[in-house]
Short mmCIF file of C-alpha atoms in Angstrom, two decimals:
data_model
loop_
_atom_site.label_atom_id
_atom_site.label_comp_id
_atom_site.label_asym_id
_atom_site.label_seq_id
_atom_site.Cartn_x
_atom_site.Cartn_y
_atom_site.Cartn_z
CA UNK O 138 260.36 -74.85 -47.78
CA UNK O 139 262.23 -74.94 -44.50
CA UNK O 140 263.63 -78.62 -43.63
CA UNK O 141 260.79 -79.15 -40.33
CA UNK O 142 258.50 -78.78 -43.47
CA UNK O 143 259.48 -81.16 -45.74
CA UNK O 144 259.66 -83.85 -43.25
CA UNK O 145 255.83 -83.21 -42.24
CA UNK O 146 255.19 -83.11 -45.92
CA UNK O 147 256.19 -86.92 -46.36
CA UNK O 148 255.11 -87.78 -43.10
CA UNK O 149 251.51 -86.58 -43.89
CA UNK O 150 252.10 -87.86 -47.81
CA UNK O 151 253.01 -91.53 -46.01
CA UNK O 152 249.99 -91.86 -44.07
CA UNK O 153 247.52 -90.90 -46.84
CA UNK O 154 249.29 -93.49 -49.02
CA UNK O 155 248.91 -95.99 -46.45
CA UNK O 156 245.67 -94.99 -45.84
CA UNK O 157 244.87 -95.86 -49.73
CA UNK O 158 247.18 -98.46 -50.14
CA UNK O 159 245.73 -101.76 -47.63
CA UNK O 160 248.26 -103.41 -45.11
CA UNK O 161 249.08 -106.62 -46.37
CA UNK O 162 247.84 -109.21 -44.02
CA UNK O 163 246.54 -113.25 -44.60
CA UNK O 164 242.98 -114.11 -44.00
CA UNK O 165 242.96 -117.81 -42.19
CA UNK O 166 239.46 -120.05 -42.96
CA UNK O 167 238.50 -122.63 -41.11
CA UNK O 168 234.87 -124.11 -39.68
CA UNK O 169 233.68 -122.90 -36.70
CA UNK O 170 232.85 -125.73 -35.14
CA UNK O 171 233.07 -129.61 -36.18
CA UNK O 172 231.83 -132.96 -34.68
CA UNK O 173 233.32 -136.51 -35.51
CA UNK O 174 232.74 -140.02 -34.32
CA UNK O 175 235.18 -141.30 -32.26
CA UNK O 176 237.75 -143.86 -33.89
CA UNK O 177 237.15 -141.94 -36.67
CA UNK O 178 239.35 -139.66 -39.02
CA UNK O 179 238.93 -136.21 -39.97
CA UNK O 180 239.94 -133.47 -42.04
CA UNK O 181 240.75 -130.14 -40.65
CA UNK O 182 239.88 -127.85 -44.02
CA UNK O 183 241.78 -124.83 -43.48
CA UNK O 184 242.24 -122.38 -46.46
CA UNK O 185 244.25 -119.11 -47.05
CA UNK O 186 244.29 -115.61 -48.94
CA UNK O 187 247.15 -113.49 -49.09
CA UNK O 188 247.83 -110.26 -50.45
CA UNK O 189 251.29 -110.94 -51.97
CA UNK O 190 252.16 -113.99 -54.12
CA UNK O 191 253.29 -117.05 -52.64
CA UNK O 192 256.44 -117.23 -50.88
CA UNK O 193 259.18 -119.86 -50.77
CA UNK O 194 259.49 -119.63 -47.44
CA UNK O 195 255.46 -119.68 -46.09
CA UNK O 196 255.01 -121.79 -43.52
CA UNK O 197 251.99 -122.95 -41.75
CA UNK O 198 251.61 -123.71 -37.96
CA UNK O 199 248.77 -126.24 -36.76
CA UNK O 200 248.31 -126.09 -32.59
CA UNK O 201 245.97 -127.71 -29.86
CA UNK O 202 244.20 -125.79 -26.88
CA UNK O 203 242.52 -129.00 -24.64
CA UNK O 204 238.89 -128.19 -23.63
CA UNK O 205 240.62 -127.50 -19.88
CA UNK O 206 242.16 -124.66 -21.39
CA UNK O 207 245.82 -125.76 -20.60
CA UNK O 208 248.79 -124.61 -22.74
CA UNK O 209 248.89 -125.33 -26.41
CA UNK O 210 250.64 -127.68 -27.70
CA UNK O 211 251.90 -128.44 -31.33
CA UNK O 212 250.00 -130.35 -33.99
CA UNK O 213 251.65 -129.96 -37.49
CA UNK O 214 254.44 -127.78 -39.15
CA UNK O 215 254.98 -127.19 -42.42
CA UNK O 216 257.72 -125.16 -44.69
CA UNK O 217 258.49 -125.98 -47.41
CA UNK O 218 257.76 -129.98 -46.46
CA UNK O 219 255.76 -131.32 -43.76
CA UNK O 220 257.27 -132.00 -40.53
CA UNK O 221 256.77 -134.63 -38.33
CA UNK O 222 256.31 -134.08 -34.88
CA UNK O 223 258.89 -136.76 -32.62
CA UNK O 224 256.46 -136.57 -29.41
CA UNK O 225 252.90 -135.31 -28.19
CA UNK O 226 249.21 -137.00 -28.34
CA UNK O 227 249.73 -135.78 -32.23
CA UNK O 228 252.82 -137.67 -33.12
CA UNK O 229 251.70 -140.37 -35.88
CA UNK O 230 248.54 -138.88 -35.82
CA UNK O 231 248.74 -136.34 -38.02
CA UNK O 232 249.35 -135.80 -42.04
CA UNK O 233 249.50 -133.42 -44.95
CA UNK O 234 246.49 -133.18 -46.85
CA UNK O 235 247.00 -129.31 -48.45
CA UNK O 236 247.46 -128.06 -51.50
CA UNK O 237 249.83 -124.51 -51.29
CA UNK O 238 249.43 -123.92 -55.10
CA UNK O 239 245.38 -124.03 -54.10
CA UNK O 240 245.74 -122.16 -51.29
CA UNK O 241 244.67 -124.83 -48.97
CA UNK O 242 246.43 -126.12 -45.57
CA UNK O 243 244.26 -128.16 -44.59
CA UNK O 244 245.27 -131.80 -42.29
CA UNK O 245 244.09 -134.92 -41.42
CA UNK O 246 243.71 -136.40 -37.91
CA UNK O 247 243.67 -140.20 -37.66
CA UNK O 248 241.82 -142.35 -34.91
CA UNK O 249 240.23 -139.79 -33.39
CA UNK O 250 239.75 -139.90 -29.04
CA UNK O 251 237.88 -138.10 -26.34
CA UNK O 252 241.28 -136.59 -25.42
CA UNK O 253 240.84 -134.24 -28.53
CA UNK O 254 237.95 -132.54 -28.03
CA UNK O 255 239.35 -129.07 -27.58
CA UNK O 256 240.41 -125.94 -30.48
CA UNK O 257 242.53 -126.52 -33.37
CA UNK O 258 244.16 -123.36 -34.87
CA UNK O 259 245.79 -122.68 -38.44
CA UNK O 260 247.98 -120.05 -38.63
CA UNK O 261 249.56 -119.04 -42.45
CA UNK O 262 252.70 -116.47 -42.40
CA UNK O 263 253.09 -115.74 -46.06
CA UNK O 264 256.26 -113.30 -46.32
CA UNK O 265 255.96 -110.27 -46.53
CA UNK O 266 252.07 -111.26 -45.09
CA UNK O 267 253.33 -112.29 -41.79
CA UNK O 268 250.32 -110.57 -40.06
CA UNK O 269 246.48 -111.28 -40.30
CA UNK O 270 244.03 -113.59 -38.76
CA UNK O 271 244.42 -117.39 -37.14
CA UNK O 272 242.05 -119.90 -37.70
CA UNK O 273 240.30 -121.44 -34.89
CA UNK O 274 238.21 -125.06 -35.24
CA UNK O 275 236.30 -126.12 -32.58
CA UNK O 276 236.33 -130.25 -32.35
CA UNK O 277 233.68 -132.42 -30.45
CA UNK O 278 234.20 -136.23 -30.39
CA UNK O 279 231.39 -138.38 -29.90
CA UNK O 280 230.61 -141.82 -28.79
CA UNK O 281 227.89 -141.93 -32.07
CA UNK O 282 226.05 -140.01 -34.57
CA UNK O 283 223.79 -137.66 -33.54
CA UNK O 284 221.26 -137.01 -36.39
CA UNK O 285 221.02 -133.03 -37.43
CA UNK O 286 217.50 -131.34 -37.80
CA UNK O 287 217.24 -132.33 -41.78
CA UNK O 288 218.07 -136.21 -41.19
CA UNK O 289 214.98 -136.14 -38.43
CA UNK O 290 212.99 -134.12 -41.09
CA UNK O 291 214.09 -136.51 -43.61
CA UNK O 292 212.87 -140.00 -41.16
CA UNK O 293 209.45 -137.60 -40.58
CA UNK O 294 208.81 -137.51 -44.47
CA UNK O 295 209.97 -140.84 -44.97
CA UNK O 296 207.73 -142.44 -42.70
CA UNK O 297 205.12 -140.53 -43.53
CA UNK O 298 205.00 -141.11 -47.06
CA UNK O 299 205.48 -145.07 -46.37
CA UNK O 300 202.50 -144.48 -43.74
CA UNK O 301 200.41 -143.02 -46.80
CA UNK O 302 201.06 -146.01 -49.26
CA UNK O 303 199.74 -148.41 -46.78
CA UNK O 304 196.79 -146.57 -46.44
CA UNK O 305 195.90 -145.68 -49.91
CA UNK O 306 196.92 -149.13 -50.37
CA UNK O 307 194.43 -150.29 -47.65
CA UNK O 308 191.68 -148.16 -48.84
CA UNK O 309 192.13 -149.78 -52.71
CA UNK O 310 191.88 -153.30 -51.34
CA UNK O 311 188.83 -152.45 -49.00
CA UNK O 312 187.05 -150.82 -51.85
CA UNK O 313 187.74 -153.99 -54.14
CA UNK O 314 186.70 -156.42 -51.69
CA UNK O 315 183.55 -154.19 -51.17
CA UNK O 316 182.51 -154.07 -54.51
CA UNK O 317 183.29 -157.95 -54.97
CA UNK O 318 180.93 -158.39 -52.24
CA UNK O 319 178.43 -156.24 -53.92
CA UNK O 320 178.21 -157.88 -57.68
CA UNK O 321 178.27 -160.92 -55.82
CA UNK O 322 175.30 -160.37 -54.03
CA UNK O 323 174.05 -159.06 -57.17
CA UNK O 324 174.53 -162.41 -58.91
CA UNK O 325 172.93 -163.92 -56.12
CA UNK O 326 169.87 -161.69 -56.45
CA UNK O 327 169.20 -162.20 -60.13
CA UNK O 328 169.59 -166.02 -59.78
CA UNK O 329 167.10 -166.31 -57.12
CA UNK O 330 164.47 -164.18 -58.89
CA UNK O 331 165.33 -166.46 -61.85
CA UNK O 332 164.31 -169.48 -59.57
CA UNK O 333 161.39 -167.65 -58.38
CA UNK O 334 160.23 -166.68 -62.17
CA UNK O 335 161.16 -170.16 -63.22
CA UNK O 336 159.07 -171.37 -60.33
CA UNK O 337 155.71 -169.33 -61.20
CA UNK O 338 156.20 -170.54 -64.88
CA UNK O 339 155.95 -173.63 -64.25
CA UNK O 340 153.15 -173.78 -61.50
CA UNK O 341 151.00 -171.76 -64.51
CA UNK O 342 151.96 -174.67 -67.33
CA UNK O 343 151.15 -177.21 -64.65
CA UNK O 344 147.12 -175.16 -64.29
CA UNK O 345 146.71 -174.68 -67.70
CA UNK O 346 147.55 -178.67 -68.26
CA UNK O 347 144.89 -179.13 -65.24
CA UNK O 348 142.49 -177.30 -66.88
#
């Protein structure tokens, strides 16, 4: 086989082992989209896979994008230890709350503000993994809670069941007083015919004594 040959050979034999054999890349995990009360804290879960074991020297980048779309701007840094940041609207604001054994690089923000609403992403380089997806976390701050679908559904059932003892329990005490009413008239009944038969018995002793 003629040198040109060869080298197509292992060219060709190189892609179809590629082909077989899957780039190695991290996959980044993160919510979509999270909303938190402002002058609150929250944790940014953000989780990892990687195809190759983990490295002494991973490192894991945490950045801002502001809602007006300005440039990014850091957030946390970690490798090997967390780093601080010395300046930004982050700087005190932000700590380690990950575990790298658990595959988890997750943060936590403190005191939340309007200022943050905006897109949080997590990036994981993993050596030789250097390549693969970022994270993204959308982040609303609100003045107060806004109840989801299920606490409104929950209020609905609540009241409804409360709504459903009173009136069961209104219906019970109707139907007692009712029949109250009813044996009481009863008793009223039988003592008046007993006055009336008591009556009659005596007007006949009082004839026959006459006669």
């Amino acid at each position: 086989m003629q040198g040109p040959d060869v080298l197509g050979a292992v060219l060709l034999l190189g892609v179809q082992l590629r082909a077989l054999w899957p780039a190695a890349a991290v996959e980044v995990h993160t919510s979509r989209e999270v909303d938190a009360v402002n002058g609150t804290n929250l944790r940014l879960k953000c989780t990892f896979s990687s195809s190759s074991p983990i490295s002494q020297h991973l490192s894991v980048t945490w950045n801002f994008q502001p809602e007006d779309l300005s440039s990014h701007e850091p957030v946390f840094y970690y490798l090997k230890e967390p780093y601080k940041l010395s300046a930004g609207r982050f700087k005190e604001r932000v700590t380690w709350d990950g575990n790298i054994e658990r595959n988890d690089v997750s943060i936590i923000i403190w005191n939340l503000q309007p200022t943050d609403n905006g897109t949080f992403t997590c990036q994981v380089k993993n050596p030789p993994d250097v390549d693969g997806t970022i994270g993204e976390v959308r982040l609303r701050v609100v003045q107060k809670v806004h109840f989801s679908e299920i606490h409104f559904l929950a209020v609905a059932i609540g009241s409804a069941c409360v709504l459903m003892i009173i009136v069961v329990t209104v219906v019970i005490i109707c139907r007692h007083h009712r029949k109250k009413v009813q044996v009481k008239r009863i008793e009223v009944a039988d003592t008046e015919l007993e006055k009336e038969n008591l009556k009659i018995r005596e007007e006949k002793e009082a004839s026959s004594l006459e006669d």
